[in-house]
Amino acid sequence: MRRFYITTPIYYVNDHPHIGHIYTTLVADTIARYRRSRGDQVYFLTGTDEHGQNIERAAQKRGIEPIELADEVVARYHSLWQAYGVSHDDFVRTTEARHHQGVVEMVRRIEAQGDFYTSHHEGWYCSSCEAFYTDKELLPGELCPTHERPVERRSEENVFFRLSKYQDALLEWYDSHADCIQPESRLNEVRQFVASGLRDLSVSRSQLDWGIPFPGREGQTVYVWLDALTNYISALGFGRDDAMDLFDAYWQGDGTRVHLIGKDILRFHAVYWPAFLLSAGLPLPSQVVAHGWWLQDRQKISKSVGNIVRPDELVDTFGIDSLRYYVLRDMVFGQDASFSDEGFIDRYNSDLANDLGNTASRMVTLSRRAFGDCLPPTGSRALAAAAEEHLAAYHEHMESYAFQRALESLWKLLADTNQFLVAHEPWKKIKNPDALGEVADVLWSGLEAVRLVAAALLPFMPRKAPEVLAALGFADGEGQTLEWGGLPTGTPLEALQPIFPRIDKKAYLADAVAPASTADSAKPSVQETAVQDASSGPKTPAADAGAAKEAPAEAASAADATPRIDINQFFETELKVAVIEAAEPVPKSNKLLKLTVEIGEPTKRTVVAGLAKAYAPEDLVGKQVVVVANLKPAKLMGVESNGMVLAASEGGKPVLLHPQVTVPPGTQVR
Ligand code: MSP
């Protein structure tokens, strides 16, 4: 049995948990649950980082002791993780005695190697990072490169760690372990940083009381990062001779050790931590996996842009598993993403309420009607090949942390299932006794596909996926196989209550924003967004909306007056489904985005679209859209566009059209 150790960063206690912290932990939880489902022996650690100047200052501001502040925030984390169904095995606090013992042992080992020395130190200090920066690293105006806040000049006597000594060993590690830093772009970034030359690292502070006293170095406190990083092994018993079992099993053994982190703390995990471990003669992590950031531009909160961020309310209203699904489905792992209420609701309605919920409920209802409130009496392998293909892709993507792709693979199976149902139309045949054999085969296969999807969703939605399985007659989510054929035949089926009731998006968003916007009354119309240019294009979105607002009745009759076209004229327009693979602003344009799209052709296409005012580029990556594929190329702001993306225009803003279920790129639209 493979041992798998997964950790989250330990969170600072001077801040209340927000969506960024929640995200890291939810991803780690999904990985832990997935590995358990594959039969691994998993140990999942999270915790809190409680020492340092920031925490000391935050406590001072409130007139309480740092430990009181820490206790308060820790209690919040505990209840949060419980509410979110986080399945961690341990929660470590850096103020615990067991952690203290681990840090003392770490320092002892590094000291024994002769890798510490004392020296005078002067530099730019960011107290938010708890790190020194050089002149070169600062942003203009003497700002911290991470926090963009002013840094302070500091001069002190510190203990230094001989980081430079480990430069070659680190480069050797990166080069000999291709997947030690994920995604690969991060590895290149780290490699470049190390190859450009490492300076020794100051690992103590003389002006800090709230921390672990540096063993053997009077007046010095252990640098918070040396302290914090050691949590990954102190929690396993490192430094306590009587409690080393977990350490031996999960850190010394040949299992896998994964640190999941945000990209902001990559250097600490991919450079400093391995160097400390090398010095201490300890094994290195197997993988450091860095994800991107959730962006929330509170300045731009608006209904039409759809970026109102109310995760707490969303969770209260639609449940935690829906949020788990949304954050894992919508973030292209490793890249930044924007959190929005609107994105959440769209995802929920299309994927959960429609594709999963409706598909399951339609088949359960049909099966009950045709087979006396039971599952079909016989099984078949009609969708087995599709299921095997999509599940193989699911596993492959889960192994490489491409969660959005893993979920897409499951939704491809749902799309195949729907197509299969449409092709066989069991609803038309259930009253015909001669066709009941076929109906049984079709419904059983469809329901088995839904079972497989629900079973594969267990790591993502530990509460809702079992509800889908319960609807198929399983008492709980336990013991599900991801092999074709796990659904029984002929067993009783209960009537299905909606598991994912549809959200009324308009009502929810209207409730979220003061009703100042007049855009509501604008009549929606289909409009092209790969505009030539606002000035030369046929109609601007604003013109469309304005006309509709002022005179809806006239607009209707004007539509009537538009000359009708023959169906063959319509077929001259080649509409295809495309997947957006990359998106970036067109320089000097506040309206245009340059999209790279896959439309089932040997090479990708560039399409320029007027979407910038309504969509952030990172929100578009991975989305399926409809493009006009046989347009003549046109240059827009100097970029050649080979197609046009279709969107509805609501209130003057483009609203992209997406297929209701995921279909292969290049699929014709008609
Ligand atoms: N205490 C250190 C980590 C020490 S690990 C030995 C720390 N703490 S933190 O509370 O500031 O942030 C921890 C992590 O939260 C980040 O690395 C990242 O994983 C996550 N996030 C915080 N804000 C985030 C976003 N806006 N988006 C996504 N994740 C981010 O750093």
Short mmCIF file of C-alpha atoms and ligand atoms in Angstrom, two decimals, residues 8-15 18-24 48-49 77 225 228-232 260-265 269 291-296 331, ligand 1:
data_model
loop_
_atom_site.label_atom_id
_atom_site.label_comp_id
_atom_site.label_asym_id
_atom_site.label_seq_id
_atom_site.Cartn_x
_atom_site.Cartn_y
_atom_site.Cartn_z
CA THR A 8 -1.56 22.62 3.25
CA PRO A 9 0.40 25.72 4.20
CA ILE A 10 -0.17 26.56 7.83
CA TYR A 11 -2.26 29.71 7.96
CA TYR A 12 -1.35 32.91 9.77
CA VAL A 13 -3.61 33.73 12.67
CA ASN A 14 -3.61 37.50 12.23
CA ASP A 15 -6.18 37.23 9.47
CA HIS A 18 -11.00 33.84 3.30
CA ILE A 19 -11.68 32.13 0.00
CA GLY A 20 -7.93 31.81 -0.78
CA HIS A 21 -7.25 29.81 2.39
CA ILE A 22 -10.40 27.79 1.89
CA TYR A 23 -9.38 26.97 -1.67
CA THR A 24 -5.97 25.55 -0.74
CA THR A 48 -1.72 27.42 11.85
CA ASP A 49 1.40 29.57 11.80
CA TYR A 77 -10.40 27.33 11.51
CA TRP A 225 9.86 30.59 8.11
CA ALA A 228 6.87 27.38 10.20
CA LEU A 229 8.28 25.05 7.53
CA THR A 230 9.36 22.60 10.20
CA ASN A 231 5.66 21.98 10.97
CA TYR A 232 5.58 19.47 8.12
CA LEU A 260 0.25 22.03 -1.68
CA ILE A 261 0.79 25.79 -1.57
CA GLY A 262 -0.20 29.06 -3.20
CA LYS A 263 2.28 30.50 -5.70
CA ASP A 264 3.12 33.33 -3.28
CA ILE A 265 5.10 31.04 -1.01
CA HIS A 269 8.93 25.71 -0.15
CA HIS A 291 -1.72 26.93 -7.36
CA GLY A 292 -2.66 30.41 -8.56
CA TRP A 293 -4.66 33.09 -6.83
CA TRP A 294 -8.33 33.78 -6.59
CA LEU A 295 -8.79 37.38 -7.57
CA GLN A 296 -11.58 39.53 -6.25
CA MET A 331 -9.82 27.45 -11.65
N1 MSP B 1 1.95 31.12 7.13
C1 MSP B 1 2.37 31.15 5.78
C2 MSP B 1 2.57 29.75 5.25
C3 MSP B 1 3.55 28.92 6.00
S1 MSP B 1 3.64 27.32 5.39
C4 MSP B 1 4.91 26.64 6.17
C5 MSP B 1 1.32 31.87 4.92
N2 MSP B 1 0.11 31.97 5.45
S2 MSP B 1 -1.16 32.72 4.78
O1 MSP B 1 -2.23 32.55 5.71
O2 MSP B 1 -0.82 34.05 4.44
O3 MSP B 1 -1.48 32.06 3.43
C6 MSP B 1 -1.44 30.70 3.24
C7 MSP B 1 -1.91 30.28 1.92
O4 MSP B 1 -3.26 30.69 1.66
C8 MSP B 1 -1.22 30.82 0.66
O5 MSP B 1 -0.03 30.32 0.34
C9 MSP B 1 -2.19 30.30 -0.33
O6 MSP B 1 -2.04 28.91 -0.38
C10 MSP B 1 -3.50 30.64 0.29
N3 MSP B 1 -3.99 31.90 -0.20
C11 MSP B 1 -4.12 33.07 0.48
N4 MSP B 1 -4.73 33.97 -0.34
C12 MSP B 1 -5.00 33.41 -1.54
C13 MSP B 1 -5.78 33.75 -2.67
N5 MSP B 1 -6.34 34.94 -2.83
N6 MSP B 1 -6.00 32.81 -3.61
C14 MSP B 1 -5.58 31.53 -3.45
N7 MSP B 1 -4.86 31.18 -2.39
C15 MSP B 1 -4.29 32.14 -1.55
O7 MSP B 1 1.63 32.29 3.84
#
